[in-house]
mmCIF file of C-alpha atoms in Angstrom:
data_model
loop_
_atom_site.group_PDB
_atom_site.id
_atom_site.type_symbol
_atom_site.label_atom_id
_atom_site.label_comp_id
_atom_site.label_asym_id
_atom_site.label_seq_id
_atom_site.Cartn_x
_atom_site.Cartn_y
_atom_site.Cartn_z
ATOM 1 C CA MET A 1380 -7.009 14.625 12.992
ATOM 2 C CA ALA A 1381 -4.707 12.889 15.703
ATOM 3 C CA ALA A 1382 -2.112 12.589 12.978
ATOM 4 C CA LEU A 1383 -2.791 15.367 10.433
ATOM 5 C CA HIS A 1384 -4.007 18.124 12.644
ATOM 6 C CA THR A 1385 -1.899 18.341 16.174
ATOM 7 C CA ALA A 1386 -1.108 21.963 16.943
ATOM 8 C CA ARG A 1387 -4.630 22.567 15.899
ATOM 9 C CA THR A 1388 -4.378 26.310 17.350
ATOM 10 C CA ALA A 1389 -2.320 27.947 15.237
ATOM 11 C CA VAL A 1390 -0.605 31.166 16.389
ATOM 12 C CA ALA A 1391 -0.376 34.654 14.513
ATOM 13 C CA LEU A 1392 -1.329 34.922 10.658
ATOM 14 C CA LEU A 1393 1.613 33.988 8.253
ATOM 15 C CA ALA A 1394 0.506 35.897 4.927
ATOM 16 C CA VAL A 1395 1.314 33.419 2.674
ATOM 17 C CA LEU A 1396 4.141 34.669 0.488
ATOM 18 C CA ALA A 1397 4.743 34.370 -3.418
ATOM 19 C CA LEU A 1398 6.007 31.115 -4.938
ATOM 20 C CA ALA A 1399 9.355 30.875 -5.607
ATOM 21 C CA THR A 1400 11.431 30.699 -9.360
ATOM 22 C CA GLY A 1401 12.168 27.254 -9.233
ATOM 23 C CA CYS A 1402 8.126 27.155 -9.852
ATOM 24 C CA GLY A 1403 8.521 30.106 -12.136
ATOM 25 C CA ALA A 1404 6.194 32.340 -10.055
ATOM 26 C CA LYS A 1405 6.122 35.494 -8.030
ATOM 27 C CA VAL A 1406 4.178 38.235 -6.950
ATOM 28 C CA ALA A 1407 4.798 40.678 -9.370
ATOM 29 C CA GLU A 1408 4.185 40.672 -13.217
ATOM 30 C CA ARG A 1409 7.122 40.311 -15.689
ATOM 31 C CA ALA A 1410 5.920 40.631 -19.180
ATOM 32 C CA ASP A 1411 9.435 39.289 -20.336
ATOM 33 C CA ALA A 1412 9.049 35.300 -20.473
ATOM 34 C CA ASP A 1413 8.244 33.264 -23.056
ATOM 35 C CA ALA A 1414 5.931 30.200 -22.714
ATOM 36 C CA ASP A 1415 8.157 27.579 -21.380
ATOM 37 C CA GLY A 1416 9.646 30.557 -18.621
ATOM 38 C CA LYS A 1417 13.002 32.113 -19.986
ATOM 39 C CA THR A 1418 13.340 35.307 -20.200
ATOM 40 C CA SER A 1419 13.588 36.535 -23.732
ATOM 41 C CA GLY A 1420 12.613 40.599 -23.252
ATOM 42 C CA ARG A 1421 9.476 40.392 -24.908
ATOM 43 C CA LYS A 1422 5.753 39.533 -23.292
ATOM 44 C CA ALA A 1423 5.123 35.854 -23.314
ATOM 45 C CA SER A 1424 2.054 33.888 -25.753
ATOM 46 C CA GLY A 1425 -0.287 31.441 -24.731
ATOM 47 C CA HIS A 1426 -1.447 30.631 -21.736
ATOM 48 C CA TYR A 1427 1.057 31.972 -19.766
ATOM 49 C CA PRO A 1428 1.473 34.076 -17.834
ATOM 50 C CA VAL A 1429 -1.765 33.742 -14.973
ATOM 51 C CA THR A 1430 -1.831 35.455 -12.775
ATOM 52 C CA ILE A 1431 -3.796 33.543 -9.561
ATOM 53 C CA GLU A 1432 -5.325 34.348 -5.884
ATOM 54 C CA ASN A 1433 -4.877 31.697 -3.039
ATOM 55 C CA CYS A 1434 -5.304 32.473 0.228
ATOM 56 C CA GLY A 1435 -5.577 35.846 -1.031
ATOM 57 C CA VAL A 1436 -2.319 36.570 -2.359
ATOM 58 C CA LYS A 1437 -2.175 37.213 -5.726
ATOM 59 C CA THR A 1438 0.868 34.738 -6.919
ATOM 60 C CA THR A 1439 2.287 34.825 -10.660
ATOM 61 C CA TYR A 1440 2.785 30.991 -13.008
ATOM 62 C CA ASP A 1441 5.444 32.231 -15.930
ATOM 63 C CA LYS A 1442 5.181 27.951 -16.359
ATOM 64 C CA ALA A 1443 3.598 25.803 -15.115
ATOM 65 C CA PRO A 1444 5.244 24.231 -11.882
ATOM 66 C CA GLN A 1445 7.532 20.404 -13.047
ATOM 67 C CA ARG A 1446 7.648 18.231 -9.432
ATOM 68 C CA VAL A 1447 5.237 18.941 -7.084
ATOM 69 C CA VAL A 1448 5.289 17.681 -3.940
ATOM 70 C CA THR A 1449 1.749 17.755 -2.243
ATOM 71 C CA ASN A 1450 1.102 16.513 1.826
ATOM 72 C CA ASP A 1451 -2.253 14.507 2.732
ATOM 73 C CA VAL A 1452 -4.065 11.575 0.652
ATOM 74 C CA GLY A 1453 -7.056 14.526 -0.326
ATOM 75 C CA ILE A 1454 -4.725 16.546 -1.505
ATOM 76 C CA ALA A 1455 -2.712 13.899 -3.623
ATOM 77 C CA GLU A 1456 -5.898 13.206 -5.130
ATOM 78 C CA ILE A 1457 -7.206 16.753 -6.015
ATOM 79 C CA MET A 1458 -4.045 16.312 -8.703
ATOM 80 C CA PHE A 1459 -4.369 13.586 -9.782
ATOM 81 C CA ALA A 1460 -8.135 14.576 -10.625
ATOM 82 C CA LEU A 1461 -6.789 16.799 -12.631
ATOM 83 C CA GLY A 1462 -4.987 14.322 -14.043
ATOM 84 C CA LEU A 1463 -1.478 15.762 -13.047
ATOM 85 C CA GLU A 1464 0.239 13.280 -12.137
ATOM 86 C CA ASP A 1465 3.228 13.670 -14.383
ATOM 87 C CA ARG A 1466 3.443 17.550 -12.809
ATOM 88 C CA MET A 1467 4.214 15.385 -9.634
ATOM 89 C CA ALA A 1468 7.274 14.712 -7.471
ATOM 90 C CA GLY A 1469 5.694 12.335 -5.214
ATOM 91 C CA TYR A 1470 2.927 12.965 -2.192
ATOM 92 C CA VAL A 1471 2.915 12.270 1.305
ATOM 93 C CA ALA A 1472 0.503 10.572 3.566
ATOM 94 C CA PRO A 1473 0.528 8.134 6.083
ATOM 95 C CA ASP A 1474 -1.378 4.535 5.365
ATOM 96 C CA TYR A 1475 -5.163 5.559 5.416
ATOM 97 C CA ARG A 1476 -7.685 2.378 5.568
ATOM 98 C CA ALA A 1477 -10.317 4.175 2.109
ATOM 99 C CA ASP A 1478 -10.183 2.563 -0.483
ATOM 100 C CA ARG A 1479 -7.735 2.993 -3.035
ATOM 101 C CA GLU A 1480 -8.570 0.989 -5.911
ATOM 102 C CA SER A 1481 -12.093 2.256 -6.802
ATOM 103 C CA VAL A 1482 -11.986 5.408 -7.320
ATOM 104 C CA PRO A 1483 -11.812 7.862 -10.950
ATOM 105 C CA TRP A 1484 -7.756 8.639 -10.158
ATOM 106 C CA LYS A 1485 -6.464 5.124 -9.070
ATOM 107 C CA ASP A 1486 -3.648 5.115 -11.411
ATOM 108 C CA GLY A 1487 -2.294 7.986 -9.788
ATOM 109 C CA TYR A 1488 -1.600 5.535 -6.523
ATOM 110 C CA GLU A 1489 1.217 3.914 -9.150
ATOM 111 C CA LYS A 1490 2.254 6.675 -10.835
ATOM 112 C CA VAL A 1491 3.585 8.648 -8.295
ATOM 113 C CA LYS A 1492 6.312 8.148 -5.710
ATOM 114 C CA TRP A 1493 4.995 7.815 -2.368
ATOM 115 C CA LEU A 1494 7.542 9.784 -0.453
ATOM 116 C CA SER A 1495 6.675 9.195 2.944
ATOM 117 C CA LYS A 1496 4.126 7.961 5.325
ATOM 118 C CA LYS A 1497 4.499 10.278 7.740
ATOM 119 C CA GLU A 1498 5.157 13.919 8.095
ATOM 120 C CA ILE A 1499 6.308 16.354 5.447
ATOM 121 C CA THR A 1500 9.722 18.268 6.106
ATOM 122 C CA LYS A 1501 12.049 20.662 4.394
ATOM 123 C CA GLU A 1502 14.937 17.625 4.124
ATOM 124 C CA LEU A 1503 11.805 15.525 1.810
ATOM 125 C CA VAL A 1504 10.819 18.928 0.168
ATOM 126 C CA LEU A 1505 14.408 19.508 -1.214
ATOM 127 C CA ASP A 1506 15.251 15.879 -1.713
ATOM 128 C CA ALA A 1507 12.635 15.254 -3.640
ATOM 129 C CA LYS A 1508 13.974 18.105 -6.260
ATOM 130 C CA ALA A 1509 10.203 19.929 -5.226
ATOM 131 C CA ASP A 1510 9.769 22.992 -7.100
ATOM 132 C CA LEU A 1511 6.143 23.612 -5.790
ATOM 133 C CA VAL A 1512 4.637 22.124 -2.265
ATOM 134 C CA PHE A 1513 0.661 21.438 -2.258
ATOM 135 C CA ALA A 1514 -0.299 21.750 1.197
ATOM 136 C CA GLY A 1515 -2.969 23.319 4.385
ATOM 137 C CA TRP A 1516 -2.426 24.685 7.688
ATOM 138 C CA ASN A 1517 -2.375 22.280 10.023
ATOM 139 C CA TYR A 1518 -3.042 19.657 7.234
ATOM 140 C CA GLY A 1519 1.226 19.651 6.101
ATOM 141 C CA PHE A 1520 2.283 23.702 6.598
ATOM 142 C CA ALA A 1521 2.491 24.696 10.504
ATOM 143 C CA GLU A 1522 5.096 27.096 12.069
ATOM 144 C CA GLY A 1523 5.607 25.257 15.374
ATOM 145 C CA ARG A 1524 7.849 23.172 13.404
ATOM 146 C CA GLY A 1525 9.556 25.705 11.296
ATOM 147 C CA PHE A 1526 7.786 24.267 7.590
ATOM 148 C CA THR A 1527 5.459 27.234 6.304
ATOM 149 C CA PRO A 1528 5.587 28.952 2.941
ATOM 150 C CA ASP A 1529 7.985 31.593 3.493
ATOM 151 C CA ALA A 1530 10.280 29.205 5.204
ATOM 152 C CA LEU A 1531 9.721 26.923 1.235
ATOM 153 C CA LYS A 1532 10.192 30.851 -0.312
ATOM 154 C CA LYS A 1533 13.590 31.074 0.966
ATOM 155 C CA LEU A 1534 14.537 27.620 -0.125
ATOM 156 C CA GLY A 1535 13.278 28.298 -3.649
ATOM 157 C CA VAL A 1536 10.247 25.951 -3.023
ATOM 158 C CA GLY A 1537 7.062 27.584 -4.216
ATOM 159 C CA SER A 1538 3.191 26.720 -1.435
ATOM 160 C CA TYR A 1539 0.283 26.598 -2.682
ATOM 161 C CA VAL A 1540 -1.960 26.301 0.404
ATOM 162 C CA LEU A 1541 -5.429 23.995 0.411
ATOM 163 C CA THR A 1542 -8.377 26.625 -0.026
ATOM 164 C CA GLU A 1543 -10.500 24.973 3.064
ATOM 165 C CA SER A 1544 -7.107 25.337 5.790
ATOM 166 C CA CYS A 1545 -7.397 29.209 4.842
ATOM 167 C CA ARG A 1546 -6.231 31.332 7.967
ATOM 168 C CA ASN A 1547 -9.340 33.656 8.779
ATOM 169 C CA GLY A 1548 -10.022 35.653 11.784
ATOM 170 C CA GLY A 1549 -7.569 39.395 13.067
ATOM 171 C CA ALA A 1550 -5.756 36.727 15.521
ATOM 172 C CA GLY A 1551 -5.052 34.354 12.281
ATOM 173 C CA LYS A 1552 -5.890 31.419 15.219
ATOM 174 C CA ALA A 1553 -9.223 30.347 12.713
ATOM 175 C CA ARG A 1554 -9.019 28.511 9.152
ATOM 176 C CA GLY A 1555 -11.040 28.324 6.537
ATOM 177 C CA VAL A 1556 -13.406 31.082 4.415
ATOM 178 C CA MET A 1557 -15.704 29.753 2.192
ATOM 179 C CA PRO A 1558 -17.835 27.030 2.185
ATOM 180 C CA PRO A 1559 -15.968 23.522 2.298
ATOM 181 C CA LEU A 1560 -17.313 22.576 -1.560
ATOM 182 C CA GLU A 1561 -16.496 26.169 -3.097
ATOM 183 C CA ALA A 1562 -13.157 26.055 -1.427
ATOM 184 C CA LEU A 1563 -12.937 22.565 -3.087
ATOM 185 C CA TYR A 1564 -13.866 23.751 -6.663
ATOM 186 C CA THR A 1565 -11.833 27.213 -6.203
ATOM 187 C CA ASP A 1566 -8.744 24.970 -5.802
ATOM 188 C CA LEU A 1567 -9.922 23.129 -8.522
ATOM 189 C CA THR A 1568 -10.519 26.157 -10.821
ATOM 190 C CA THR A 1569 -7.328 28.169 -9.847
ATOM 191 C CA LEU A 1570 -4.816 24.979 -10.164
ATOM 192 C CA GLY A 1571 -6.527 24.473 -13.737
ATOM 193 C CA LYS A 1572 -5.525 27.951 -14.597
ATOM 194 C CA VAL A 1573 -2.225 26.908 -13.191
ATOM 195 C CA PHE A 1574 -1.295 23.636 -14.686
ATOM 196 C CA ASP A 1575 -3.594 25.282 -17.959
ATOM 197 C CA VAL A 1576 -5.836 22.693 -17.955
ATOM 198 C CA GLU A 1577 -8.788 24.818 -17.626
ATOM 199 C CA ASP A 1578 -11.585 22.790 -19.552
ATOM 200 C CA ARG A 1579 -9.733 19.693 -17.340
ATOM 201 C CA ALA A 1580 -10.957 21.586 -13.936
ATOM 202 C CA ALA A 1581 -14.604 22.622 -14.726
ATOM 203 C CA LYS A 1582 -14.991 19.753 -16.181
ATOM 204 C CA LEU A 1583 -14.626 18.188 -12.980
ATOM 205 C CA VAL A 1584 -16.881 20.921 -11.062
ATOM 206 C CA ALA A 1585 -19.491 20.490 -13.216
ATOM 207 C CA ASP A 1586 -19.469 16.622 -12.830
ATOM 208 C CA PHE A 1587 -19.472 17.205 -8.901
ATOM 209 C CA LYS A 1588 -22.316 19.726 -8.499
ATOM 210 C CA LYS A 1589 -23.955 17.352 -10.662
ATOM 211 C CA LYS A 1590 -23.752 14.330 -8.478
ATOM 212 C CA VAL A 1591 -24.133 16.554 -5.695
ATOM 213 C CA ALA A 1592 -28.018 18.037 -7.199
ATOM 214 C CA GLU A 1593 -28.683 14.442 -7.487
ATOM 215 C CA ALA A 1594 -27.602 13.179 -4.259
ATOM 216 C CA GLN A 1595 -30.099 16.613 -2.436
ATOM 217 C CA ALA A 1596 -32.970 15.316 -5.289
ATOM 218 C CA GLY A 1597 -34.077 12.941 -2.628
ATOM 219 C CA VAL A 1598 -33.839 15.613 0.284
ATOM 220 C CA PRO A 1599 -36.721 16.512 1.175
ATOM 221 C CA ALA A 1600 -37.577 20.573 0.807
ATOM 222 C CA ASP A 1601 -39.648 20.918 3.991
ATOM 223 C CA GLY A 1602 -39.585 18.552 7.213
ATOM 224 C CA GLU A 1603 -37.905 17.914 10.167
ATOM 225 C CA ARG A 1604 -33.522 17.255 9.433
ATOM 226 C CA PRO A 1605 -31.750 15.219 10.982
ATOM 227 C CA THR A 1606 -29.277 16.514 13.846
ATOM 228 C CA VAL A 1607 -25.463 15.352 12.426
ATOM 229 C CA PHE A 1608 -22.209 15.471 14.741
ATOM 230 C CA LEU A 1609 -18.772 14.871 13.617
ATOM 231 C CA TYR A 1610 -16.472 12.531 15.251
ATOM 232 C CA ASP A 1611 -13.187 13.159 14.551
ATOM 233 C CA ASP A 1612 -10.691 11.851 17.236
ATOM 234 C CA GLY A 1613 -10.874 12.505 21.046
ATOM 235 C CA ARG A 1614 -10.976 11.845 25.117
ATOM 236 C CA ASP A 1615 -10.729 14.562 26.666
ATOM 237 C CA LYS A 1616 -12.551 16.531 24.608
ATOM 238 C CA ALA A 1617 -13.725 15.958 20.526
ATOM 239 C CA VAL A 1618 -12.280 17.103 17.652
ATOM 240 C CA THR A 1619 -14.693 17.465 15.392
ATOM 241 C CA SER A 1620 -15.514 19.986 12.383
ATOM 242 C CA GLY A 1621 -16.934 23.513 12.406
ATOM 243 C CA ALA A 1622 -18.296 25.368 9.444
ATOM 244 C CA PHE A 1623 -15.274 25.345 6.522
ATOM 245 C CA ALA A 1624 -14.313 21.681 7.094
ATOM 246 C CA GLY A 1625 -15.880 19.001 4.506
ATOM 247 C CA PRO A 1626 -17.883 17.355 6.706
ATOM 248 C CA HIS A 1627 -20.305 20.917 7.369
ATOM 249 C CA ASP A 1628 -21.171 20.713 3.941
ATOM 250 C CA ILE A 1629 -21.548 16.642 2.890
ATOM 251 C CA ILE A 1630 -23.545 17.228 6.130
ATOM 252 C CA THR A 1631 -25.861 19.826 4.809
ATOM 253 C CA LYS A 1632 -26.321 18.911 1.387
ATOM 254 C CA ALA A 1633 -27.077 15.235 3.066
ATOM 255 C CA GLY A 1634 -30.222 16.530 4.379
ATOM 256 C CA GLY A 1635 -28.981 17.015 8.053
ATOM 257 C CA ASP A 1636 -28.866 19.889 10.353
ATOM 258 C CA HIS A 1637 -24.146 20.522 11.747
ATOM 259 C CA VAL A 1638 -25.086 21.040 15.153
ATOM 260 C CA MET A 1639 -21.649 22.618 15.022
ATOM 261 C CA LYS A 1640 -22.731 25.012 11.723
ATOM 262 C CA ASP A 1641 -22.136 28.139 14.339
ATOM 263 C CA VAL A 1642 -17.875 27.088 14.546
ATOM 264 C CA LYS A 1643 -16.390 28.908 12.284
ATOM 265 C CA ASP A 1644 -13.342 27.179 11.707
ATOM 266 C CA THR A 1645 -12.151 23.868 10.349
ATOM 267 C CA TRP A 1646 -11.780 20.978 12.874
ATOM 268 C CA PRO A 1647 -11.619 23.221 16.705
ATOM 269 C CA SER A 1648 -12.175 20.663 19.877
ATOM 270 C CA VAL A 1649 -15.357 20.684 21.533
ATOM 271 C CA GLY A 1650 -16.640 20.271 25.201
ATOM 272 C CA TRP A 1651 -17.991 16.523 25.869
ATOM 273 C CA GLU A 1652 -20.871 18.706 27.462
ATOM 274 C CA THR A 1653 -21.861 21.223 23.821
ATOM 275 C CA VAL A 1654 -22.266 17.533 22.638
ATOM 276 C CA VAL A 1655 -24.425 16.749 24.798
ATOM 277 C CA GLU A 1656 -26.278 20.057 25.001
ATOM 278 C CA ARG A 1657 -26.901 19.643 21.282
ATOM 279 C CA ASN A 1658 -28.133 15.909 20.857
ATOM 280 C CA PRO A 1659 -27.708 15.125 17.482
ATOM 281 C CA ASP A 1660 -29.885 12.294 15.863
ATOM 282 C CA VAL A 1661 -26.982 10.399 14.327
ATOM 283 C CA ILE A 1662 -22.882 11.288 14.599
ATOM 284 C CA VAL A 1663 -20.692 10.436 11.768
ATOM 285 C CA ILE A 1664 -17.111 8.384 12.798
ATOM 286 C CA ASN A 1665 -13.734 10.144 10.650
ATOM 287 C CA ASN A 1666 -12.392 7.107 10.296
ATOM 288 C CA TYR A 1667 -8.466 7.675 10.306
ATOM 289 C CA GLY A 1668 -5.327 6.634 12.442
ATOM 290 C CA ASP A 1669 -4.187 3.822 14.022
ATOM 291 C CA VAL A 1670 -8.187 3.896 16.454
ATOM 292 C CA THR A 1671 -10.662 2.085 14.194
ATOM 293 C CA ALA A 1672 -14.087 3.480 13.493
ATOM 294 C CA GLU A 1673 -15.443 0.412 16.035
ATOM 295 C CA GLN A 1674 -12.877 1.347 18.779
ATOM 296 C CA LYS A 1675 -14.233 4.804 17.918
ATOM 297 C CA LYS A 1676 -18.009 3.268 18.009
ATOM 298 C CA GLN A 1677 -16.934 1.622 20.899
ATOM 299 C CA PHE A 1678 -15.633 4.364 23.003
ATOM 300 C CA LEU A 1679 -18.991 6.722 21.942
ATOM 301 C CA LYS A 1680 -21.579 3.539 22.732
ATOM 302 C CA SER A 1681 -19.752 3.088 26.205
ATOM 303 C CA PHE A 1682 -18.428 7.212 27.492
ATOM 304 C CA PRO A 1683 -21.131 7.542 30.481
ATOM 305 C CA PRO A 1684 -21.604 11.528 29.143
ATOM 306 C CA LEU A 1685 -23.244 10.072 26.411
ATOM 307 C CA ALA A 1686 -24.885 7.717 27.122
ATOM 308 C CA ASP A 1687 -28.544 9.445 26.903
ATOM 309 C CA VAL A 1688 -27.863 11.516 23.351
ATOM 310 C CA SER A 1689 -30.012 10.214 20.786
ATOM 311 C CA ALA A 1690 -27.496 9.241 18.175
ATOM 312 C CA VAL A 1691 -25.989 6.475 20.988
ATOM 313 C CA LYS A 1692 -29.101 5.401 22.710
ATOM 314 C CA ASN A 1693 -30.799 4.699 19.241
ATOM 315 C CA ASP A 1694 -27.314 3.414 17.572
ATOM 316 C CA ARG A 1695 -27.275 6.143 14.769
ATOM 317 C CA ILE A 1696 -23.757 5.913 14.409
ATOM 318 C CA PHE A 1697 -22.361 6.509 10.707
ATOM 319 C CA VAL A 1698 -18.421 5.634 9.587
ATOM 320 C CA LEU A 1699 -16.690 7.664 6.291
ATOM 321 C CA ASP A 1700 -12.889 7.728 5.617
ATOM 322 C CA TYR A 1701 -10.803 10.451 6.453
ATOM 323 C CA VAL A 1702 -10.677 11.443 2.161
ATOM 324 C CA ASP A 1703 -14.432 11.815 2.255
ATOM 325 C CA LEU A 1704 -14.261 13.853 4.629
ATOM 326 C CA VAL A 1705 -11.577 16.379 4.141
ATOM 327 C CA GLU A 1706 -11.352 18.778 1.187
ATOM 328 C CA SER A 1707 -10.951 15.927 -1.363
ATOM 329 C CA PRO A 1708 -12.548 14.549 -4.654
ATOM 330 C CA ARG A 1709 -14.446 11.757 -3.228
ATOM 331 C CA ASN A 1710 -16.924 15.026 -1.542
ATOM 332 C CA PRO A 1711 -20.034 14.392 -3.572
ATOM 333 C CA ALA A 1712 -19.733 10.408 -2.950
ATOM 334 C CA ALA A 1713 -20.019 11.247 0.478
ATOM 335 C CA ILE A 1714 -22.479 13.432 0.058
ATOM 336 C CA ALA A 1715 -24.365 10.431 -1.663
ATOM 337 C CA ALA A 1716 -23.232 8.151 0.683
ATOM 338 C CA LEU A 1717 -24.941 10.139 3.714
ATOM 339 C CA ALA A 1718 -27.949 11.272 2.232
ATOM 340 C CA ARG A 1719 -28.619 7.695 1.265
ATOM 341 C CA TYR A 1720 -28.204 6.772 5.738
ATOM 342 C CA LEU A 1721 -30.117 9.937 6.607
ATOM 343 C CA LYS A 1722 -33.026 8.650 4.631
ATOM 344 C CA GLY A 1723 -33.785 5.867 6.517
ATOM 345 C CA VAL A 1724 -33.186 7.912 9.754
ATOM 346 C CA ARG A 1725 -35.596 10.255 8.101
ATOM 347 C CA GLU A 1726 -38.400 7.049 7.401
ATOM 348 C CA GLN A 1727 -37.489 4.806 10.786
#
């Protein structure tokens, strides 16, 4: 994503460190806190303390964070879907074109302060008196500008890393450690524990799985699947989805064959020659940013190297919004929408 996924090649692996005392969290468990997180010399009763694992790092919370700042619209909507607006100090997100009125959690946008349409910064987080930042690697966290969980910890602010963006590989350059929908379900379940809304989280996960199953019911068990390429942005090279970003599961569960399923990353760049070689039947456009979906479509249709690609020749180009395609509560609905489109392609 041009604005949100700058510095796409992350540098050396940074272990996501423990959350700070401001949100009642630490690396090692402590048994001398009350349910409200205050030291009393006795073990806390009730839900807390609770230990969770996020991107391979275990953290113990003595109480729920009270002033969370999120980065990116999909991450804000995860909090809204869990009903955690009252635990948020605000959200950072560009002014996307995505519909914010018809989603079930639209009230979150009215209740929670929109802190900035630009990139998240330490100054913004401190001004908001945040006790936790919920963001992802290249979805807010970036070593190049010093905005990392480690840097925030030194300021007394905790971090929760979007599971879709967890780093993998020895060099720490690639992102993603599990299938995209599993990452969504993992974050909902884990945050349910952190904020003591486990029942709500479990219901969301069950509802989302049901929606996905209903969408898949219309996909033939056998038969050839249309091949699908996700076009995010880029002219010299194409920014696309690998196996660990949301589009992989959206395409696959909608009845398509994701042509970049062998790329073990979230949002990599690939050469156009790879796209031509894999000759997708359908191209899905990621709609966001200053370049409109229609402009992206016209580029694809007029770009000479793609002239003989099946999707371009047959004008099979489908548009989904950014928030549909990154890890978010909108992923199941996106699967249903793409499934309907691919059904039409199969029937042509």
